[in-house]
PDB file of C-alpha atoms in Angstrom:
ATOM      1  CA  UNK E   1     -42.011  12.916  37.841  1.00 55.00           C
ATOM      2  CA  UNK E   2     -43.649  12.557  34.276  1.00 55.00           C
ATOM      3  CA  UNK E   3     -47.005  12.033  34.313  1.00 67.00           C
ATOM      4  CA  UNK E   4     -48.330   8.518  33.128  1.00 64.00           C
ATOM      5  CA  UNK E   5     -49.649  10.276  29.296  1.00 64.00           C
ATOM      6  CA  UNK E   6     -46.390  12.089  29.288  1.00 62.00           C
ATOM      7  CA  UNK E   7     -44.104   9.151  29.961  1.00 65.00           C
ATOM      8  CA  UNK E   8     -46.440   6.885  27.349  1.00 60.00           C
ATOM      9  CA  UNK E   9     -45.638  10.006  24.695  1.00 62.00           C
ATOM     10  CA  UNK E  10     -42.445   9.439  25.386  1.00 61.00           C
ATOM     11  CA  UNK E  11     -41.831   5.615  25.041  1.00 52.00           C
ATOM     12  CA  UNK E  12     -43.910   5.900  21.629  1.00 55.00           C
ATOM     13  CA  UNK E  13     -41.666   8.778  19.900  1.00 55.00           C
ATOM     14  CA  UNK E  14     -38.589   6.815  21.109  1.00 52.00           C
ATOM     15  CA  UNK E  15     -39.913   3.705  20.042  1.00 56.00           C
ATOM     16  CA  UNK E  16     -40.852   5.207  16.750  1.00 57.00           C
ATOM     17  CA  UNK E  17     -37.732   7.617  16.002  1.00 51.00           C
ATOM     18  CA  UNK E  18     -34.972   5.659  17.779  1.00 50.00           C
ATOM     19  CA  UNK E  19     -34.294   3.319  14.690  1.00 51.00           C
ATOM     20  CA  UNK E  20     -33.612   6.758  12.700  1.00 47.00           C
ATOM     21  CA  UNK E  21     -30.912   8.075  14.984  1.00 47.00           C
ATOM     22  CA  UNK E  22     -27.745   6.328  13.900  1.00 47.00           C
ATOM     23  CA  UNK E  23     -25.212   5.703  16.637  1.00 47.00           C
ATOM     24  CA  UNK E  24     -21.863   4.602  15.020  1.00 59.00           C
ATOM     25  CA  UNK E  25     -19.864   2.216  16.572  1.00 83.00           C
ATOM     26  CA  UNK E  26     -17.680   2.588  13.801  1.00 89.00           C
ATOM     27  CA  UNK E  27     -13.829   3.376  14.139  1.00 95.00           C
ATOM     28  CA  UNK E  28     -11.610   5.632  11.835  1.00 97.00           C
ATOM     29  CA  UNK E  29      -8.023   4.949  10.727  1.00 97.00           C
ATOM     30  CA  UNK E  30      -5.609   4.989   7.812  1.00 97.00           C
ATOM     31  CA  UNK E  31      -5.976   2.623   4.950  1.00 97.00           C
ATOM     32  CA  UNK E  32      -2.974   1.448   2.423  1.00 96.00           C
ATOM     33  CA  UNK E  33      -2.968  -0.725  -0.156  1.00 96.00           C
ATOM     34  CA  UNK E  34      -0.600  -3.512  -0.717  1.00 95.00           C
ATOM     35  CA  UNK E  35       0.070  -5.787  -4.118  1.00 94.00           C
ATOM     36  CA  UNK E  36       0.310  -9.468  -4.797  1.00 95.00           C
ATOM     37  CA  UNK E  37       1.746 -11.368  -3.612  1.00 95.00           C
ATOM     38  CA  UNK E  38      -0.314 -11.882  -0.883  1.00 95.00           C
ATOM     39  CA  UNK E  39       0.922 -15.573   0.539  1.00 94.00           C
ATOM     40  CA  UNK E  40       1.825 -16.801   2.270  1.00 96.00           C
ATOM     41  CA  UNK E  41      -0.028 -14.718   5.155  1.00 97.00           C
ATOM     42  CA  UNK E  42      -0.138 -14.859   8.667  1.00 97.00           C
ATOM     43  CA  UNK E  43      -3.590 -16.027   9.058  1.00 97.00           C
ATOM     44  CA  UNK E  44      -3.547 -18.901   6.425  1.00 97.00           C
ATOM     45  CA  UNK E  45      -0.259 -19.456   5.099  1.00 97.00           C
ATOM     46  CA  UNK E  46      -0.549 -20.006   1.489  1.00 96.00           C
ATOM     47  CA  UNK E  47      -3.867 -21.374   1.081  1.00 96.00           C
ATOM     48  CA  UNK E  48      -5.809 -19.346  -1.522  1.00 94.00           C
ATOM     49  CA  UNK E  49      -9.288 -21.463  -0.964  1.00 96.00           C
ATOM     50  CA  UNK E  50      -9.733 -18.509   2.589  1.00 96.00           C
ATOM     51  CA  UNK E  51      -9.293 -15.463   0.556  1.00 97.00           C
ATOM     52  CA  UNK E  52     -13.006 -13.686  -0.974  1.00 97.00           C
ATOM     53  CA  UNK E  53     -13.620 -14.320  -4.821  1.00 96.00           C
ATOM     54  CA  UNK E  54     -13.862 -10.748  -4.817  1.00 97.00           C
ATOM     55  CA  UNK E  55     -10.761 -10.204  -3.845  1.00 97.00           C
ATOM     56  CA  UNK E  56     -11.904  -7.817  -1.159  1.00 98.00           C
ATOM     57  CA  UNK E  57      -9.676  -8.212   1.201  1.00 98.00           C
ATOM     58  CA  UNK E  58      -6.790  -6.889   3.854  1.00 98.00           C
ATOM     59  CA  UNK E  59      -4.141  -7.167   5.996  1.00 97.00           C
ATOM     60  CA  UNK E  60      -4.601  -5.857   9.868  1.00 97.00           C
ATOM     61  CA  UNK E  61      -2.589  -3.192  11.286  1.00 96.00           C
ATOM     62  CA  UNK E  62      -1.444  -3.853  14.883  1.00 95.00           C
ATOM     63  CA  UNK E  63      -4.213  -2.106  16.504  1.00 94.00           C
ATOM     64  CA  UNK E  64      -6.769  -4.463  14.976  1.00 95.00           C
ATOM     65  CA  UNK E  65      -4.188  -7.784  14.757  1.00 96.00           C
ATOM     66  CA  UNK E  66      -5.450  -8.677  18.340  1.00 96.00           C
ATOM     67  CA  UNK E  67      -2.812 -11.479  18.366  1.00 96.00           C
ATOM     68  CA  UNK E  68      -4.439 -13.225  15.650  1.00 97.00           C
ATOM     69  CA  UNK E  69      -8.078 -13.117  16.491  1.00 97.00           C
ATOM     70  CA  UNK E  70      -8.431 -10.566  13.804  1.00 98.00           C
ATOM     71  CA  UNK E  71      -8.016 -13.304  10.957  1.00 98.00           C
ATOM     72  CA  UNK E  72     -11.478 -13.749   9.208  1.00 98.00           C
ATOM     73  CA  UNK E  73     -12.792 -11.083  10.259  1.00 98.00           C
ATOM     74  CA  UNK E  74     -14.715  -8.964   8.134  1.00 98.00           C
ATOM     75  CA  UNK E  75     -14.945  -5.725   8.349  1.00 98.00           C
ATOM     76  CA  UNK E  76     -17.087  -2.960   6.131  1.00 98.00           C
ATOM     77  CA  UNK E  77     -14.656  -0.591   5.039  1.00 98.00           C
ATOM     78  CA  UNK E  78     -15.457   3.020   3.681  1.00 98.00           C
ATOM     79  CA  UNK E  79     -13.262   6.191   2.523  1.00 98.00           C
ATOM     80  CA  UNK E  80     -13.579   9.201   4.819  1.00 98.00           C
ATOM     81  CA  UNK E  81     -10.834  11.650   3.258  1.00 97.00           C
ATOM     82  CA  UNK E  82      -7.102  11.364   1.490  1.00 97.00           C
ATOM     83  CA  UNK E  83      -4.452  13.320   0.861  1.00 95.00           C
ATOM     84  CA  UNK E  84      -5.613  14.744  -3.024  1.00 96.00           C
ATOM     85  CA  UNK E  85      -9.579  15.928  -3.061  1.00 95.00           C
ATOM     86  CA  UNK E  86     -12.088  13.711  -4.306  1.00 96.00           C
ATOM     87  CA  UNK E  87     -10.405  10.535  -4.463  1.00 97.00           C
ATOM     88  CA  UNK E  88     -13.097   8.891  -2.334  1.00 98.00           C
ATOM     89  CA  UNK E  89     -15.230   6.925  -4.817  1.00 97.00           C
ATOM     90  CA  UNK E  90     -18.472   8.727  -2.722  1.00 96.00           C
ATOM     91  CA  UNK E  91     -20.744   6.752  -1.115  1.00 95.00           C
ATOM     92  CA  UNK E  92     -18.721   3.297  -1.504  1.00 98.00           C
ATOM     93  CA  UNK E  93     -18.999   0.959   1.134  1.00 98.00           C
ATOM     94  CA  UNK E  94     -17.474  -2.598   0.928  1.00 98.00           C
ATOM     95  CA  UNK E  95     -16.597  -5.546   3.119  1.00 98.00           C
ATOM     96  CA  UNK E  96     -13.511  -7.369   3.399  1.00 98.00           C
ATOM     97  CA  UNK E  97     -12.295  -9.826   5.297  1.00 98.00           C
ATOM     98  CA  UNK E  98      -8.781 -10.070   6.984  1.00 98.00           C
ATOM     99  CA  UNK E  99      -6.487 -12.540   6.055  1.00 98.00           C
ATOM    100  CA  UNK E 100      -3.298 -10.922   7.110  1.00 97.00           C
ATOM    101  CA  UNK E 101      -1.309  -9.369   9.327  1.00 96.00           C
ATOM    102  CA  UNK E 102       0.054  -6.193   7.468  1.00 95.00           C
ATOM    103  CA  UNK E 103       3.191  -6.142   9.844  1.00 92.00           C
ATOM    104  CA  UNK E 104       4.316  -9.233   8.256  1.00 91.00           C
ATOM    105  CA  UNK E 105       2.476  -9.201   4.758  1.00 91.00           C
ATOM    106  CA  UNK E 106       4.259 -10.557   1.944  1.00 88.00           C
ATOM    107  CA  UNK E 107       4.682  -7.442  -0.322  1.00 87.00           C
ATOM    108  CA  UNK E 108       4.730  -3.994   1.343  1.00 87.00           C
ATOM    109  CA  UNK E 109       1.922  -1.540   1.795  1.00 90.00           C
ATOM    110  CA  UNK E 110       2.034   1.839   0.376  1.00 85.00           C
ATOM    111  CA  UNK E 111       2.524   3.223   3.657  1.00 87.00           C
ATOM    112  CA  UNK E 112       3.247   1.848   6.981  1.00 83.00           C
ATOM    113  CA  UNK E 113       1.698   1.979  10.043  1.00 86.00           C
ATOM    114  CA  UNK E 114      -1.938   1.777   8.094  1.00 93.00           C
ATOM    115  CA  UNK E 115      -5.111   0.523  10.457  1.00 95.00           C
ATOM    116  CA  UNK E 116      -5.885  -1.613   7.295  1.00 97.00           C
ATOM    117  CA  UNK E 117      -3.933  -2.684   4.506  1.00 97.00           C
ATOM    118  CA  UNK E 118      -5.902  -3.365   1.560  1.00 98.00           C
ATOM    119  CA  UNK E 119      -5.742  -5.598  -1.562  1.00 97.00           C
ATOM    120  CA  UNK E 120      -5.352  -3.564  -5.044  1.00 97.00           C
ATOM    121  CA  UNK E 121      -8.785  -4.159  -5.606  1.00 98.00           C
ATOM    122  CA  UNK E 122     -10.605  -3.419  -2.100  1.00 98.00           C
ATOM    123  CA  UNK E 123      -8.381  -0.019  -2.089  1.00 98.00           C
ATOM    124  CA  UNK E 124      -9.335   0.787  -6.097  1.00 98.00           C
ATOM    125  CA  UNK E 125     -12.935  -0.204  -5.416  1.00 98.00           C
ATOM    126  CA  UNK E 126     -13.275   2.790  -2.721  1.00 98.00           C
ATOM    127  CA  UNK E 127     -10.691   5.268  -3.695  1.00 98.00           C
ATOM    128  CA  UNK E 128      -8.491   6.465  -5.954  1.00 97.00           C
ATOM    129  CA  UNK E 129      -5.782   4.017  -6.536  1.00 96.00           C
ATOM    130  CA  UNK E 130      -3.137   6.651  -6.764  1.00 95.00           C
ATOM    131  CA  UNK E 131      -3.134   8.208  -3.326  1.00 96.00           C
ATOM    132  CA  UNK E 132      -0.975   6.418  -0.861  1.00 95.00           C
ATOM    133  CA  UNK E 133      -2.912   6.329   2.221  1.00 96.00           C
ATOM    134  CA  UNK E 134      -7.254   6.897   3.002  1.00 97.00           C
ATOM    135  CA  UNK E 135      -8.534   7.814   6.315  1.00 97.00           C
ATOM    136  CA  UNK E 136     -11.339   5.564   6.379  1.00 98.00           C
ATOM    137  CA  UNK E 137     -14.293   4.391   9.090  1.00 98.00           C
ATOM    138  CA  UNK E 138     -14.127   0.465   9.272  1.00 97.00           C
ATOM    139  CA  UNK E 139     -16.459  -1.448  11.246  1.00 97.00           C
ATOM    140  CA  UNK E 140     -16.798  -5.265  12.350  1.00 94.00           C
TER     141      UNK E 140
END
């Protein structure tokens, strides 16, 4: 049993430190991009008014569809690794918002079976636009 002075230690230097240590709640998968044209999609058929003005946005792989709660979404969306070295724009972090399902997207992605498949510009804006696939960390 702590003493009281010990335990009161304790509580402060958790109180005090516990915002620095960083628990991620974040999950990693595969990223793809896909091009225009992106209606209709299976969240908003072909109404342009839903998509960002940013054009930040993606298409969900099954294992984030959720049977179509996934649509709107957003999601912040950074590059991990790829195939080629140094095609993570480093330290780029954006946010998109789903407004697809990538199973039934309009155009293909650049690879299949992606946890995300995102617009030309979300993918360019973090990565190389070259490279097929990104692993990436994506969290809601």
């Amino acid at each position: 049993m702590l003493k009281p002075e010990l335990r009161l230690v304790t509580c402060l230097l958790l109180f005090l430190l516990g915002p620095l240590l960083r628990l991620s709640r974040a999950d990693i998968g595969t990223a793809s991009s896909y091009s225009p044209p992106y209606t209709p999609t299976a969240c908003y058929g072909n109404d342009y008014s839903e998509f960002p003005t940013s054009n930040l946005f993606a298409a969900a792989g099954e294992g984030i569809w959720d049977n179509g709660a996934a649509c709107g979404r957003q999601y912040m969306v950074r590059c991990i690794s790829a195939p080629v070295p140094e095609s993570c724009v480093p330290g780029q972090i954006i946010q998109i918002k789903i407004v697809d399902r990538a199973q039934t997207a309009s155009s293909s992605p650049s690879r299949r079976s992606s946890s995300i498949v995102l617009s030309d510009t979300a993918f360019a804006a973090i990565a190389n636009p070259a490279v097929d696939y990104l692993n990436v960390e994506y969290q809601q």
